[in-house]
Amino acid sequence: MSSFQLEINPDPTAMIQRAAVLWRQWCQEAVTDHGRFTVALSGGSTPKQLYSYLAQQPNLDWEHTLLFWGDERYVPHDHPDSNYRMTRESLLDHIPIPAGNLYPWPTATDPDQDARTYQQLLQQVFQTEWPAFDLMLLGIGGDGHTASLFPGTPALQVEDEWTTVGNKDGEPRLTLTFPAINHSRQVMFLVSGSGKAEILKALLTNPSPLPAQQVKAAGQLLWFLDRDAAAQLPLYFTL
Ligand code: 6PG
């Protein structure tokens, strides 16, 4: 298990407010350091709460913020299941971000081709051996998946590509690979609710093959939880 930092907030609202404070700080640091703030967004109801909150925050530097997606369902961008649509409705339609700063996954050809296309796009943006996102936002599922890296799927084994095609119950998903995720400067898991307490205990207290436990960070790996999600962690985690 890689080392990580854990922050437990009383409730989802407090957790999201704290995450937004760090978003602003990391954005300022990244823009000062290298002129832009690159963020890979996550799908899911928990990250969505952060997007809605960020949409209301004044004076965030959207001009220099580039938004990517860590994974995407293989549906049109206006489909109810689309992570891009969810982000558009909760954040993008409410902020002054230039259209050229948005990098959604293509989902109109076939999954393998669109995953390759996205990798090429990322390589043009980063021009490095691996993408170094300033911030990688992630959620976890009750089965320990993160992004669209689901237990027992071939996507977990991909080590030489930035993107791949994941699989959820037979449905294709587009996703960053572990190496593409693990070269990020900051990785932040956002996890809330009692429904995640059991999987979090499994992920944070013992070595396991669960996908989310394979995530590392070049810089900080942060687990942001609310009290309900942290309820089954050993006491020393919560002191
Ligand atoms: C997705 C996400 C997925 C999500 C987790 C947690 O496309 O759905 O990438 O990994 O983050 O399933 O989702 P919740 O926060 O809604 O439980």
Short mmCIF file of C-alpha atoms and ligand atoms in Angstrom, two decimals:
data_model
loop_
_atom_site.label_atom_id
_atom_site.label_comp_id
_atom_site.label_asym_id
_atom_site.label_seq_id
_atom_site.Cartn_x
_atom_site.Cartn_y
_atom_site.Cartn_z
CA MET A 1 0.00 0.00 0.00
CA SER A 2 1.40 3.39 -0.89
CA SER A 3 1.54 6.04 1.81
CA PHE A 4 -1.40 8.40 1.87
CA GLN A 5 -2.93 11.24 3.82
CA LEU A 6 -6.42 10.99 5.22
CA GLU A 7 -8.81 13.79 6.05
CA ILE A 8 -12.13 13.05 7.70
CA ASN A 9 -14.74 15.77 7.67
CA PRO A 10 -18.00 15.76 9.70
CA ASP A 11 -20.27 15.56 6.66
CA PRO A 12 -20.24 15.72 2.83
CA THR A 13 -20.67 19.50 2.77
CA ALA A 14 -17.64 20.10 4.98
CA MET A 15 -15.63 17.61 2.92
CA ILE A 16 -16.53 19.35 -0.34
CA GLN A 17 -15.77 22.81 1.10
CA ARG A 18 -12.34 21.63 2.20
CA ALA A 19 -11.70 20.04 -1.20
CA ALA A 20 -12.58 23.34 -2.87
CA VAL A 21 -10.08 25.19 -0.67
CA LEU A 22 -7.36 22.79 -1.82
CA TRP A 23 -8.50 23.05 -5.46
CA ARG A 24 -8.02 26.83 -5.30
CA GLN A 25 -4.62 26.46 -3.59
CA TRP A 26 -3.35 23.84 -6.05
CA CYS A 27 -4.64 25.88 -8.98
CA GLN A 28 -2.72 28.96 -7.83
CA GLU A 29 0.44 26.90 -7.20
CA ALA A 30 0.26 25.14 -10.58
CA VAL A 31 -0.40 28.30 -12.59
CA THR A 32 2.43 30.10 -10.80
CA ASP A 33 4.76 27.15 -11.35
CA HIS A 34 3.97 26.16 -14.95
CA GLY A 35 1.22 28.42 -16.25
CA ARG A 36 -1.70 25.99 -16.13
CA PHE A 37 -3.70 23.70 -13.82
CA THR A 38 -4.50 20.33 -15.38
CA VAL A 39 -7.29 18.35 -13.71
CA ALA A 40 -8.68 14.91 -14.52
CA LEU A 41 -12.29 14.85 -13.31
CA SER A 42 -14.17 11.84 -12.01
CA GLY A 43 -17.72 10.72 -12.55
CA GLY A 44 -19.97 9.79 -9.67
CA SER A 45 -22.34 11.49 -7.27
CA THR A 46 -19.65 12.42 -4.75
CA PRO A 47 -17.36 14.29 -7.17
CA LYS A 48 -20.48 15.91 -8.65
CA GLN A 49 -21.08 17.63 -5.31
CA LEU A 50 -17.66 19.26 -5.60
CA TYR A 51 -18.38 20.47 -9.14
CA SER A 52 -21.66 22.10 -8.08
CA TYR A 53 -19.87 23.83 -5.22
CA LEU A 54 -16.97 25.00 -7.41
CA ALA A 55 -19.51 26.48 -9.84
CA GLN A 56 -20.53 28.92 -7.12
CA GLN A 57 -17.01 29.96 -6.08
CA PRO A 58 -15.76 33.40 -7.20
CA ASN A 59 -12.37 34.19 -8.72
CA LEU A 60 -11.22 30.70 -9.63
CA ASP A 61 -8.68 30.80 -12.45
CA TRP A 62 -10.70 28.95 -15.12
CA GLU A 63 -8.72 30.76 -17.85
CA HIS A 64 -5.69 28.64 -16.99
CA THR A 65 -7.48 25.47 -15.90
CA LEU A 66 -7.55 22.53 -18.34
CA LEU A 67 -10.19 19.88 -17.65
CA PHE A 68 -9.93 16.22 -18.64
CA TRP A 69 -11.89 13.18 -17.56
CA GLY A 70 -10.39 10.17 -15.83
CA ASP A 71 -12.98 7.92 -17.41
CA GLU A 72 -16.13 8.04 -19.48
CA ARG A 73 -19.07 5.84 -20.24
CA TYR A 74 -19.28 4.86 -23.90
CA VAL A 75 -22.30 7.03 -24.69
CA PRO A 76 -22.89 10.35 -26.52
CA HIS A 77 -21.95 13.47 -24.58
CA ASP A 78 -25.64 14.36 -24.16
CA HIS A 79 -26.58 10.93 -22.80
CA PRO A 80 -27.89 10.83 -19.19
CA ASP A 81 -25.03 8.46 -18.23
CA SER A 82 -22.28 10.66 -19.68
CA ASN A 83 -19.72 11.97 -17.18
CA TYR A 84 -19.15 14.89 -19.52
CA ARG A 85 -22.87 15.75 -19.43
CA MET A 86 -22.90 15.48 -15.64
CA THR A 87 -19.94 17.88 -15.44
CA ARG A 88 -21.49 20.24 -17.98
CA GLU A 89 -24.72 20.46 -16.00
CA SER A 90 -23.08 20.80 -12.56
CA LEU A 91 -20.06 22.96 -13.47
CA LEU A 92 -19.19 23.85 -17.06
CA ASP A 93 -22.43 25.67 -17.89
CA HIS A 94 -21.86 27.93 -14.85
CA ILE A 95 -18.24 29.02 -15.17
CA PRO A 96 -16.25 31.19 -17.64
CA ILE A 97 -13.97 28.42 -18.84
CA PRO A 98 -12.75 28.67 -22.45
CA ALA A 99 -14.11 25.86 -24.65
CA GLY A 100 -10.51 25.11 -25.69
CA ASN A 101 -9.72 24.15 -22.08
CA LEU A 102 -12.11 21.17 -22.16
CA TYR A 103 -10.88 17.72 -23.21
CA PRO A 104 -13.76 15.23 -23.19
CA TRP A 105 -13.25 11.67 -24.37
CA PRO A 106 -14.43 11.00 -27.94
CA THR A 107 -17.21 8.41 -27.88
CA ALA A 108 -18.38 8.31 -31.49
CA THR A 109 -16.22 5.75 -33.32
CA ASP A 110 -15.46 2.58 -31.39
CA PRO A 111 -14.07 2.20 -27.87
CA ASP A 112 -10.57 1.07 -28.84
CA GLN A 113 -10.18 3.78 -31.46
CA ASP A 114 -11.55 6.50 -29.20
CA ALA A 115 -9.26 5.42 -26.35
CA ARG A 116 -6.28 5.69 -28.72
CA THR A 117 -7.46 9.08 -29.94
CA TYR A 118 -7.68 10.37 -26.38
CA GLN A 119 -4.20 9.08 -25.61
CA GLN A 120 -2.86 10.97 -28.62
CA LEU A 121 -4.63 14.11 -27.47
CA LEU A 122 -3.17 13.77 -23.98
CA GLN A 123 0.30 13.20 -25.41
CA GLN A 124 0.00 16.42 -27.41
CA VAL A 125 -1.03 18.34 -24.30
CA PHE A 126 1.56 16.90 -21.88
CA GLN A 127 4.43 16.00 -24.26
CA THR A 128 6.00 13.86 -21.53
CA GLU A 129 6.52 10.12 -21.07
CA TRP A 130 3.46 9.97 -18.81
CA PRO A 131 0.75 12.59 -18.15
CA ALA A 132 1.46 14.62 -15.01
CA PHE A 133 -1.98 15.89 -14.10
CA ASP A 134 -1.77 18.53 -11.40
CA LEU A 135 -4.89 16.99 -9.84
CA MET A 136 -6.51 13.59 -10.37
CA LEU A 137 -9.97 13.42 -8.80
CA LEU A 138 -11.24 9.91 -8.10
CA GLY A 139 -14.21 8.23 -6.48
CA ILE A 140 -14.53 4.61 -5.44
CA GLY A 141 -17.28 2.13 -6.01
CA GLY A 142 -18.54 -0.39 -3.46
CA ASP A 143 -16.50 -3.06 -5.28
CA GLY A 144 -13.29 -1.08 -4.89
CA HIS A 145 -13.19 0.19 -8.47
CA THR A 146 -11.95 3.63 -9.33
CA ALA A 147 -12.24 5.52 -12.60
CA SER A 148 -13.42 2.66 -14.82
CA LEU A 149 -10.86 0.19 -13.51
CA PHE A 150 -13.13 -2.58 -12.30
CA PRO A 151 -12.07 -5.70 -10.36
CA GLY A 152 -11.10 -8.68 -12.47
CA THR A 153 -10.93 -6.78 -15.78
CA PRO A 154 -8.02 -6.68 -18.26
CA ALA A 155 -7.81 -2.88 -17.90
CA LEU A 156 -6.12 -3.41 -14.52
CA GLN A 157 -3.11 -5.00 -16.23
CA VAL A 158 -2.41 -2.27 -18.80
CA GLU A 159 1.01 -0.79 -18.03
CA ASP A 160 2.26 0.63 -21.32
CA GLU A 161 -0.65 2.81 -22.42
CA TRP A 162 -2.19 6.00 -21.04
CA THR A 163 -5.75 4.96 -21.86
CA THR A 164 -7.64 1.72 -22.31
CA VAL A 165 -11.11 0.27 -22.61
CA GLY A 166 -12.58 -0.81 -19.28
CA ASN A 167 -15.56 -3.03 -18.79
CA LYS A 168 -18.46 -2.77 -16.42
CA ASP A 169 -20.92 -5.71 -16.60
CA GLY A 170 -20.14 -6.19 -20.28
CA GLU A 171 -20.46 -2.50 -21.12
CA PRO A 172 -17.34 -0.74 -22.48
CA ARG A 173 -15.94 2.17 -20.45
CA LEU A 174 -13.08 4.47 -21.48
CA THR A 175 -10.54 4.98 -18.73
CA LEU A 176 -7.08 6.19 -17.86
CA THR A 177 -4.75 3.38 -16.87
CA PHE A 178 -3.02 3.03 -13.53
CA PRO A 179 0.31 4.41 -14.80
CA ALA A 180 -1.50 7.42 -16.31
CA ILE A 181 -3.24 8.03 -12.98
CA ASN A 182 -0.21 7.33 -10.81
CA HIS A 183 2.03 9.98 -12.35
CA SER A 184 -0.33 12.74 -11.17
CA ARG A 185 1.05 15.34 -8.83
CA GLN A 186 -1.96 15.21 -6.50
CA VAL A 187 -4.49 12.40 -6.32
CA MET A 188 -7.63 13.05 -4.30
CA PHE A 189 -10.22 10.40 -3.55
CA LEU A 190 -13.58 11.88 -2.58
CA VAL A 191 -15.65 9.33 -0.65
CA SER A 192 -18.79 9.96 1.36
CA GLY A 193 -21.66 8.02 2.90
CA SER A 194 -22.06 4.93 5.05
CA GLY A 195 -22.37 2.80 1.91
CA LYS A 196 -18.61 3.17 1.39
CA ALA A 197 -17.55 2.39 4.98
CA GLU A 198 -16.94 -1.32 4.38
CA ILE A 199 -14.94 -0.95 1.17
CA LEU A 200 -12.90 1.85 2.71
CA LYS A 201 -11.94 -0.38 5.62
CA ALA A 202 -10.81 -3.02 3.13
CA LEU A 203 -8.90 -0.46 1.06
CA LEU A 204 -7.16 1.45 3.84
CA THR A 205 -6.33 -1.13 6.48
CA ASN A 206 -4.86 -4.15 4.67
CA PRO A 207 -3.01 -4.88 1.44
CA SER A 208 -5.52 -6.05 -1.17
CA PRO A 209 -5.87 -6.49 -4.94
CA LEU A 210 -8.75 -3.99 -5.02
CA PRO A 211 -8.27 -1.56 -7.91
CA ALA A 212 -8.41 1.65 -5.84
CA GLN A 213 -5.55 0.38 -3.69
CA GLN A 214 -3.25 0.26 -6.73
CA VAL A 215 -3.48 4.06 -7.07
CA LYS A 216 -0.36 6.04 -6.19
CA ALA A 217 0.68 9.64 -6.73
CA ALA A 218 3.92 11.33 -7.75
CA GLY A 219 3.07 13.88 -5.04
CA GLN A 220 0.32 13.55 -2.46
CA LEU A 221 -2.26 10.78 -2.31
CA LEU A 222 -5.20 12.15 -0.34
CA TRP A 223 -8.26 10.33 0.91
CA PHE A 224 -11.04 12.82 1.63
CA LEU A 225 -13.83 11.18 3.60
CA ASP A 226 -16.86 12.18 5.56
CA ARG A 227 -17.51 10.67 8.98
CA ASP A 228 -20.05 8.13 7.70
CA ALA A 229 -17.63 6.74 5.13
CA ALA A 230 -14.88 6.57 7.79
CA ALA A 231 -17.12 4.81 10.34
CA GLN A 232 -15.42 1.39 10.08
CA LEU A 233 -11.85 2.64 10.09
CA PRO A 234 -9.77 1.82 13.17
CA LEU A 235 -9.90 4.51 15.85
CA TYR A 236 -6.29 5.60 15.25
CA PHE A 237 -7.30 6.64 11.75
CA THR A 238 -9.79 9.09 13.13
CA LEU A 239 -7.71 10.71 15.91
C1 6PG B 1 -17.93 6.82 -12.80
C2 6PG B 1 -16.78 7.10 -11.89
C3 6PG B 1 -16.72 6.05 -10.82
C4 6PG B 1 -17.24 6.73 -9.58
C5 6PG B 1 -17.44 5.76 -8.46
C6 6PG B 1 -18.04 6.47 -7.23
O1 6PG B 1 -17.80 6.98 -14.02
O2 6PG B 1 -19.01 6.51 -12.25
O3 6PG B 1 -15.63 7.26 -12.54
O4 6PG B 1 -15.42 5.55 -10.59
O5 6PG B 1 -16.32 7.72 -9.14
O6 6PG B 1 -18.32 4.74 -8.91
O7 6PG B 1 -19.27 6.97 -7.59
P1 6PG B 1 -20.22 7.59 -6.42
O8 6PG B 1 -19.45 8.73 -5.82
O9 6PG B 1 -21.46 8.01 -7.17
O10 6PG B 1 -20.46 6.48 -5.44
#
